[in-house]
mmCIF file of C-alpha atoms in Angstrom:
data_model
loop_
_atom_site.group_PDB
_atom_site.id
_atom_site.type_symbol
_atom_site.label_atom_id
_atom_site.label_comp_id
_atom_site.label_asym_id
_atom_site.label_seq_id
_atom_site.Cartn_x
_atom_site.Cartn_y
_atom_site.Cartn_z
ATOM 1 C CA UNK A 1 -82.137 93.503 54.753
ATOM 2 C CA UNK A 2 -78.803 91.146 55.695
ATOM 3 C CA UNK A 3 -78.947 89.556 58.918
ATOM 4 C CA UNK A 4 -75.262 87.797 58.953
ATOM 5 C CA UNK A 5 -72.571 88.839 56.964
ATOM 6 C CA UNK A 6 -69.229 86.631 56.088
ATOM 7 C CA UNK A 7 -66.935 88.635 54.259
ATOM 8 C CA UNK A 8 -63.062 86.579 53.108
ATOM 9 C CA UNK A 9 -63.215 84.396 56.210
ATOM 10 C CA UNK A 10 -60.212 81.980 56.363
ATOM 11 C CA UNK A 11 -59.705 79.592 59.179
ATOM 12 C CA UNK A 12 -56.338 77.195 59.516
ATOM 13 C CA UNK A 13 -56.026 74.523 62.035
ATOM 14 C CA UNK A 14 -52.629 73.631 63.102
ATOM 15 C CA UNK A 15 -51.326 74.663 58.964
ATOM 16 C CA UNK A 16 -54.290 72.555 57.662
ATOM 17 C CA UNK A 17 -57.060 74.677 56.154
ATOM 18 C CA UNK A 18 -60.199 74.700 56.926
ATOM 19 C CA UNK A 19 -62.343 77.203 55.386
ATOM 20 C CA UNK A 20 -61.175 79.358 52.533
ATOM 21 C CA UNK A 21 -62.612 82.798 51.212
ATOM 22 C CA UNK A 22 -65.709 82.245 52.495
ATOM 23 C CA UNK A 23 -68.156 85.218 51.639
ATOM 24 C CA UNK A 24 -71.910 84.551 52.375
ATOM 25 C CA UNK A 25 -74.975 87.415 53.361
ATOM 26 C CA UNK A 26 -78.037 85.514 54.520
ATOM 27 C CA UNK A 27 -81.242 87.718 54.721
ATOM 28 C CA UNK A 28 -83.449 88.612 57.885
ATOM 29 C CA UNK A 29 -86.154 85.881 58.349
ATOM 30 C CA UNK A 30 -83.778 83.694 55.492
ATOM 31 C CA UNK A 31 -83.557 79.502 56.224
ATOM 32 C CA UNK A 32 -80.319 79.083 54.730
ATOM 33 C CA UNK A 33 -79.013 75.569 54.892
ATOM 34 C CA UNK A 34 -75.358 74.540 55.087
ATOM 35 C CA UNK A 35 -75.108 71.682 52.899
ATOM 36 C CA UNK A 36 -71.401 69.406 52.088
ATOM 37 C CA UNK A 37 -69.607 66.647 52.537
ATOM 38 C CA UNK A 38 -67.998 64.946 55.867
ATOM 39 C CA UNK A 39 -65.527 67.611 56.418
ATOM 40 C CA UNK A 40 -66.045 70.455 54.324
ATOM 41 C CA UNK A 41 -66.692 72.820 56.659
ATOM 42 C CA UNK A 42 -69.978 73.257 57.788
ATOM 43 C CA UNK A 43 -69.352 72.988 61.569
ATOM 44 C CA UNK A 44 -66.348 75.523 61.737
ATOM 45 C CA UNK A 45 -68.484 77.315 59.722
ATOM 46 C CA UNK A 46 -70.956 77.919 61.920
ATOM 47 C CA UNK A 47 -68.610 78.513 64.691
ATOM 48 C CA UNK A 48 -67.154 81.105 63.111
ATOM 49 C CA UNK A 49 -70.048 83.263 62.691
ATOM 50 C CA UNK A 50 -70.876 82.413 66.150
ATOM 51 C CA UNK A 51 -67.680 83.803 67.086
ATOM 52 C CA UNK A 52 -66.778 80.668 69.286
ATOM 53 C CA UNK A 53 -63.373 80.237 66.915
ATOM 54 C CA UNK A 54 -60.957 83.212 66.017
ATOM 55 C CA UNK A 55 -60.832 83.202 61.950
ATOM 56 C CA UNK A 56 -57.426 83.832 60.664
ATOM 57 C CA UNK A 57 -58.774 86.483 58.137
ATOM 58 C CA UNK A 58 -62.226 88.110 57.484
ATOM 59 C CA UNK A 59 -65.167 89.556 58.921
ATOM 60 C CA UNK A 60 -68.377 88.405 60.414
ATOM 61 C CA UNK A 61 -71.336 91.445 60.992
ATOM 62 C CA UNK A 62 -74.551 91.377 62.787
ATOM 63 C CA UNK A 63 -76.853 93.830 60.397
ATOM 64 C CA UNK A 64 -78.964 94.812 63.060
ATOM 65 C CA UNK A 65 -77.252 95.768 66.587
ATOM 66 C CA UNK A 66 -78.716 98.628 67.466
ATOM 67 C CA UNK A 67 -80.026 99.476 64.143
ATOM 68 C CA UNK A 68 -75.905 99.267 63.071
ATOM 69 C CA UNK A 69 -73.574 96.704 61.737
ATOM 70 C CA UNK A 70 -71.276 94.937 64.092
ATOM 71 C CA UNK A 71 -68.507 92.674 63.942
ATOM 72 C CA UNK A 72 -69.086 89.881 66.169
ATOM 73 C CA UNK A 73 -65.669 89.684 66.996
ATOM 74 C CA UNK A 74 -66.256 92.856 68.907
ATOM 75 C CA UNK A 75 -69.387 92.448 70.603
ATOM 76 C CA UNK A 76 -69.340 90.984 74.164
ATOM 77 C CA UNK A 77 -70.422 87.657 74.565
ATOM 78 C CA UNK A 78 -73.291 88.331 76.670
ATOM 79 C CA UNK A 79 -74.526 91.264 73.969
ATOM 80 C CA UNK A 80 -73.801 89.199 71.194
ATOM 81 C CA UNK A 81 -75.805 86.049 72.847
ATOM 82 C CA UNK A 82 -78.978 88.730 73.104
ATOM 83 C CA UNK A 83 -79.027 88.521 69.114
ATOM 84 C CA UNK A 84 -77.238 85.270 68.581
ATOM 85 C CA UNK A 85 -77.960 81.664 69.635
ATOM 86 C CA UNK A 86 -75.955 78.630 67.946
ATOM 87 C CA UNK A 87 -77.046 75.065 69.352
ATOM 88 C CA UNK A 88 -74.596 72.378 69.087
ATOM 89 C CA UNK A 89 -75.279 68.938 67.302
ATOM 90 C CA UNK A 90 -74.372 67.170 70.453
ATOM 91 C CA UNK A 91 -76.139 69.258 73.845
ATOM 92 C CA UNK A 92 -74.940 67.648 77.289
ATOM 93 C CA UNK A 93 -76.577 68.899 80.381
ATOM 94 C CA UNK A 94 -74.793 67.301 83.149
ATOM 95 C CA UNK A 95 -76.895 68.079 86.255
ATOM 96 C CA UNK A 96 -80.512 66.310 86.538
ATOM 97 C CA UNK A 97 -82.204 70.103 85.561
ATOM 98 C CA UNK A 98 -86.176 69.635 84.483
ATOM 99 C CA UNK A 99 -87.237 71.250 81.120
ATOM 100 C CA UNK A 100 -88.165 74.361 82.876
ATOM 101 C CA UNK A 101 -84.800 75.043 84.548
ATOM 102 C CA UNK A 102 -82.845 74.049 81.453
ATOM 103 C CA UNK A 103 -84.858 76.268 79.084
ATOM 104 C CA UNK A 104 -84.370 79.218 81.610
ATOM 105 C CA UNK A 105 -80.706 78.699 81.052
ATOM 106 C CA UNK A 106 -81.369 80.707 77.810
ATOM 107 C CA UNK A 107 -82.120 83.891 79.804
ATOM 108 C CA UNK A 108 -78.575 84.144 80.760
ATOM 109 C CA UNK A 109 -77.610 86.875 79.265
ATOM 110 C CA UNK A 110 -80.583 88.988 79.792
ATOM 111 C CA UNK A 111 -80.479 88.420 83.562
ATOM 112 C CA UNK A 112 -78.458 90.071 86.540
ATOM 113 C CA UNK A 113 -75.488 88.081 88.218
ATOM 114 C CA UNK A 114 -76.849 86.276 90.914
ATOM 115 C CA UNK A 115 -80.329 87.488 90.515
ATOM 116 C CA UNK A 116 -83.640 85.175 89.997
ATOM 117 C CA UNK A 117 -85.660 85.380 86.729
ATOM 118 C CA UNK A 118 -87.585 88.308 86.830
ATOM 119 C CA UNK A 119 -91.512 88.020 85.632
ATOM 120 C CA UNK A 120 -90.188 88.855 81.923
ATOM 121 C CA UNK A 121 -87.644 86.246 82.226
ATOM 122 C CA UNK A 122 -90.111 83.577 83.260
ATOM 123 C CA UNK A 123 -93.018 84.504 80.814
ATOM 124 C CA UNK A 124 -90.178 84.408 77.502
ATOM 125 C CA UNK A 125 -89.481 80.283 78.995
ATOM 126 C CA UNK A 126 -93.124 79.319 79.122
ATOM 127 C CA UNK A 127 -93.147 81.251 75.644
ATOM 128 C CA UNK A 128 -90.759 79.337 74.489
ATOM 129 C CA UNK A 129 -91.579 76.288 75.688
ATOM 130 C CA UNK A 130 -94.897 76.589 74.370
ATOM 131 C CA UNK A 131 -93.643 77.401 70.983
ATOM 132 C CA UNK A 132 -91.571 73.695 70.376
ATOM 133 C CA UNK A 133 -94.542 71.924 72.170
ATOM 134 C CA UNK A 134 -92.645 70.637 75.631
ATOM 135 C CA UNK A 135 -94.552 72.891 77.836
ATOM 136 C CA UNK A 136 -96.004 69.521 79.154
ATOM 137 C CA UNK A 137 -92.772 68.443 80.086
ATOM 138 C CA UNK A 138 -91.754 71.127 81.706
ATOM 139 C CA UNK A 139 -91.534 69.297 85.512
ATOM 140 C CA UNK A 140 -89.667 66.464 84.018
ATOM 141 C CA UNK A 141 -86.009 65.955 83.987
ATOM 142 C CA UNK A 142 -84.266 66.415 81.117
ATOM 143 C CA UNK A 143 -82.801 62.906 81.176
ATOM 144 C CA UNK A 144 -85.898 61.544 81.048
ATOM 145 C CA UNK A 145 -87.528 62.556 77.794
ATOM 146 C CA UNK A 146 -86.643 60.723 74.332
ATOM 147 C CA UNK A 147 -84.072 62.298 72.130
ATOM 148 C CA UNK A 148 -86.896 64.384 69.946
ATOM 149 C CA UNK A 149 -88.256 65.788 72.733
ATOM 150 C CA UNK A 150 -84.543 66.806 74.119
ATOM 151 C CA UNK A 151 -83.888 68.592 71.191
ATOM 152 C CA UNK A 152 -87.014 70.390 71.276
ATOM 153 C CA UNK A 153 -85.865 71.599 74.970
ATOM 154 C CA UNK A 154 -82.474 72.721 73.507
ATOM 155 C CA UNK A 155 -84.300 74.401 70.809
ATOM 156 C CA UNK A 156 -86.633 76.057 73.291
ATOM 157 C CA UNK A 157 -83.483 77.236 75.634
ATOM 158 C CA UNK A 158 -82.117 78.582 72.434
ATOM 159 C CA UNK A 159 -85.719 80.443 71.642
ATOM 160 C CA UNK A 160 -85.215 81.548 74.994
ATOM 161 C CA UNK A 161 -82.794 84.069 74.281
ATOM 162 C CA UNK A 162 -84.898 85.789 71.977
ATOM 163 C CA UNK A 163 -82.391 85.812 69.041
ATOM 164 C CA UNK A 164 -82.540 86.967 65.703
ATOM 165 C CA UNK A 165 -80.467 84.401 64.053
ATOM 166 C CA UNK A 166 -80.402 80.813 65.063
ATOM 167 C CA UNK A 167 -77.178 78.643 64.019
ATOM 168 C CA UNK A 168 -78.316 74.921 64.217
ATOM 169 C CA UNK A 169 -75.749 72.269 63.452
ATOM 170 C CA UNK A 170 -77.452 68.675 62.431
ATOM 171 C CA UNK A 171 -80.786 69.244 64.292
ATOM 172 C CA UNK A 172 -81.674 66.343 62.545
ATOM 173 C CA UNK A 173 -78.921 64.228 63.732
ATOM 174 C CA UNK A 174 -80.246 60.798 65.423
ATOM 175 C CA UNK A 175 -83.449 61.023 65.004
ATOM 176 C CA UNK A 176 -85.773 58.985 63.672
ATOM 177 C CA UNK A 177 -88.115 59.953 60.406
ATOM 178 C CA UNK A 178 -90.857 61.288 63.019
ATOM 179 C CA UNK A 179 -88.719 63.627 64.746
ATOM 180 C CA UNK A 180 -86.554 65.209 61.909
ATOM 181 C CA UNK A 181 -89.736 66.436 59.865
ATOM 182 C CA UNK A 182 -91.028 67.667 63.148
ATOM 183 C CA UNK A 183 -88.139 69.699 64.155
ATOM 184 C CA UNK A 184 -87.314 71.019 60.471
ATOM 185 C CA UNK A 185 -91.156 72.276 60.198
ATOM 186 C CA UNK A 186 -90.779 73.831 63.447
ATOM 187 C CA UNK A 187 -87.711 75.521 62.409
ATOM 188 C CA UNK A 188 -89.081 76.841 59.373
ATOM 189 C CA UNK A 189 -92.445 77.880 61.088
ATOM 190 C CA UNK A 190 -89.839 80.353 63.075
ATOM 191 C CA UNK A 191 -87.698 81.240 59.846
ATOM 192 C CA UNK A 192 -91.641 82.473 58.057
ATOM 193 C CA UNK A 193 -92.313 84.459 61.463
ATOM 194 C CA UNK A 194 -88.826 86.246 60.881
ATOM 195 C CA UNK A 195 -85.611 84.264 62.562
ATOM 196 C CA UNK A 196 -83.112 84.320 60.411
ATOM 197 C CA UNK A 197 -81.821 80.583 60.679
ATOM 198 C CA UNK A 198 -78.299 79.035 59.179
ATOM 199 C CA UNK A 199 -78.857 75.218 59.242
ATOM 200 C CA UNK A 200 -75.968 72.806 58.468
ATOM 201 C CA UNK A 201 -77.674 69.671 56.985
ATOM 202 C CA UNK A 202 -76.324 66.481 55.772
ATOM 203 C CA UNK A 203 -79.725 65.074 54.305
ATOM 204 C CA UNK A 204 -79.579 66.689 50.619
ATOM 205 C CA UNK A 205 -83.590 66.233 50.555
ATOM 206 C CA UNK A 206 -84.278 67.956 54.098
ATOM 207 C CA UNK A 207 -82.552 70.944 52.665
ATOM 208 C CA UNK A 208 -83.958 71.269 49.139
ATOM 209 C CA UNK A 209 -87.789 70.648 50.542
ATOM 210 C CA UNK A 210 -87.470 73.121 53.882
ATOM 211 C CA UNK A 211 -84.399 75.811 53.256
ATOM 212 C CA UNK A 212 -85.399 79.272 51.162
ATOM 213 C CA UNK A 213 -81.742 79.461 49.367
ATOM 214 C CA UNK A 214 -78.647 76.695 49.732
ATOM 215 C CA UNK A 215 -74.341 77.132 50.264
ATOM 216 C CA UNK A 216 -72.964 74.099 49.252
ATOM 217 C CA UNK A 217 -69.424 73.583 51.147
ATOM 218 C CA UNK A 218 -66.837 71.649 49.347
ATOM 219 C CA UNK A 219 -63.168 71.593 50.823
ATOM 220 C CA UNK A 220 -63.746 74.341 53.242
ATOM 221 C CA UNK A 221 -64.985 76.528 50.112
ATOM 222 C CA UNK A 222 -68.431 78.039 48.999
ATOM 223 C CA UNK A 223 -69.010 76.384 45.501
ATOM 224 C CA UNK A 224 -72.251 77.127 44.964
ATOM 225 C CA UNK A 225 -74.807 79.407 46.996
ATOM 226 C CA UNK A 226 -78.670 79.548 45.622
ATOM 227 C CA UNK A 227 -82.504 78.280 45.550
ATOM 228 C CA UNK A 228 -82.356 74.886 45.604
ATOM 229 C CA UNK A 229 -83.723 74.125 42.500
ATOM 230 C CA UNK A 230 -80.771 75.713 40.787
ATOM 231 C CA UNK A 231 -78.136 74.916 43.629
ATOM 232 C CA UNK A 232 -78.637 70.844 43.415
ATOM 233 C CA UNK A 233 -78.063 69.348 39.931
ATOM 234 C CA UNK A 234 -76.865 66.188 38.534
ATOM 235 C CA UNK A 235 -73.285 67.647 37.840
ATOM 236 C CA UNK A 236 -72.753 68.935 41.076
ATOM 237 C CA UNK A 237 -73.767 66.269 42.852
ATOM 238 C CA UNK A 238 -71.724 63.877 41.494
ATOM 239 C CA UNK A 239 -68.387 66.120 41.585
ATOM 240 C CA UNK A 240 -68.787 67.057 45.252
ATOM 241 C CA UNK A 241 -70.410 63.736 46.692
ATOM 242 C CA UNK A 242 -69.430 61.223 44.144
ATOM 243 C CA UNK A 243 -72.590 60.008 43.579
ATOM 244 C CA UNK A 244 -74.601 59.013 40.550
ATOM 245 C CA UNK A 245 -78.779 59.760 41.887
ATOM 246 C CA UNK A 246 -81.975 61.206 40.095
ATOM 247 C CA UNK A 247 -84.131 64.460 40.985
ATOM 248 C CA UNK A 248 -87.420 64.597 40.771
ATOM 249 C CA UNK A 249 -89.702 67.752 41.148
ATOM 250 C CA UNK A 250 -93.480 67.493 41.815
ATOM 251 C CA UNK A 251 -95.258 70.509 42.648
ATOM 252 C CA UNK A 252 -92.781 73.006 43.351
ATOM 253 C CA UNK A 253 -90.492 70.206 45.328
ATOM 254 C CA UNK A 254 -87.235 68.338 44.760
ATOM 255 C CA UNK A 255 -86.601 64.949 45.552
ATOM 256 C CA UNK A 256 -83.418 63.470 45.571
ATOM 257 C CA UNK A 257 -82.411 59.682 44.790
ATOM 258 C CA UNK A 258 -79.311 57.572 44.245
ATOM 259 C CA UNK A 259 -79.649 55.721 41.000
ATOM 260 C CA UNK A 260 -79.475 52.574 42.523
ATOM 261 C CA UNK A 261 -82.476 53.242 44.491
ATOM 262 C CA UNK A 262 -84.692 54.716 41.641
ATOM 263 C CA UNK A 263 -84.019 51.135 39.752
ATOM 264 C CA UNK A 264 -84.907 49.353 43.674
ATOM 265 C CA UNK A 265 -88.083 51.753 43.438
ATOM 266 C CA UNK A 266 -89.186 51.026 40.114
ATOM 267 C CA UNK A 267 -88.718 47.311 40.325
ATOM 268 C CA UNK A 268 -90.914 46.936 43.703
ATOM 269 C CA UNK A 269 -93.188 48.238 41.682
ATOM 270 C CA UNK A 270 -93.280 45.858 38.994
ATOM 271 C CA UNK A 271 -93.219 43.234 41.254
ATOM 272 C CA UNK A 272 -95.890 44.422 43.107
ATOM 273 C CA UNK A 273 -98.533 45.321 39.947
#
């Protein structure tokens, strides 16, 4: 069963394309990474299925409103955020909220104008936050903790709309080594217990060791769309990034080197034998 489908979507920014003929169905409980270039498209992407930017042509459906297909450009932003949560790369919260209060933020659109959280509302946060591991935060400010932790929060006030798909764009982004294999196991723990989740990624090897199927973006097109062992070869590589590297595979995973640091690699070791 489809989760998200992206049928001829074209977006233009002031005459400039941006995305081109862009048709993509991503599976319930699917970790499909978004993988391409500076510029290629990832991040309008995204938007666009989110329905935060109008595409100049195609479709976007939700496969599972209601038990029917929607177009999101039809649903109503606070129905659509019920079944769809998108988290920025960059997440500002400008007043000094603690954990819990910014999680709850993710119960918007379940919750009354003007009404408090009801019990529901508050068991689905501590849910949440129990599920990304900052329930021991959850009396601090939010400017306090480190950026990992932060992005856990944002990832738990996204959880906290009970979605079906997640949209993530550069989870990864300025973290250290630590943090970005934390948060991509996390994410796929939630893909394996069924949230569909579309990831853009700029770290080739992230994607090919954690994402069930890869769309490479090249020039605001789809070039390629697959497993990753098929998706990322030598050709391809060097065409869209312009880079010469080597792939390894070891039980059942792909690494991913530039040449230069395969030779760097193999000399340490000499030197060090």
């Amino acid at each position: 069963m489809t989760a998200i489908r992206v049928e001829d979507l074209t977006f233009a920014y002031k005459g400039r394309p941006i995305l081109a003929e862009i048709t993509l169905a991503v599976k319930a409980g699917e970790f499909f990474a978004l993988i391409g270039p500076n510029g290629s498209g990832k991040t309008t992407l995204l938007r666009a299925i989110s329905g935060v930017i109008p595409m100049d042509t195609g479709t976007v459906y939700l496969d599972f409103v209601d038990g029917q297909s929607h177009p999101v450009s039809q649903l109503a932003p606070k129905e659509l955020a019920r079944s769809l949560a998108a988290l920025e790369q960059e997440v500002h919260v400008a007043f000094d909220f603690t954990v819990r209060e910014t999680v709850s933020l993710g119960r918007l659109p379940h919750s009354r104008k003007l009404k408090p959280l009801a019990e529901e509302d508050r068991r689905v946060v501590e849910e949440a936050m129990e599920r990304v591991g900052v329930a021991q935060f959850a009396d601090r400010s939010i400017h306090s903790l480190s950026s990992g932790e932060r992005q856990r929060v944002f990832l738990a006030m996204a959880l906290a709309q009970e979605p079906k798909v997640l949209l993530l764009d550069e989870p990864t982004a300025h973290l250290d080594l630590k943090y970005q294999i934390e948060i991509m196991e996390l994410i796929r723990g939630l893909s394996k217990r069924g949230l569909t989740v579309i990831c853009a990624l700029h770290d080739l090897n992230l994607a090919a060791r954690y994402a069930d199927r890869v769309g490479v973006l090249s020039q605001g097109r789809l070039v390629a769309c697959g497993p990753p062992d098929e998706v990322f070869t030598l050709e391809r590589i060097r065409e869209i990034w312009h880079i010469e590297i080597e792939i390894f595979k070891e039980s059942g995973e792909i690494w991913i080197l530039p040449r230069s640091s395969v030779r760097s690699a193999s000399q340490a070791v000499i030197r060090s034998s």
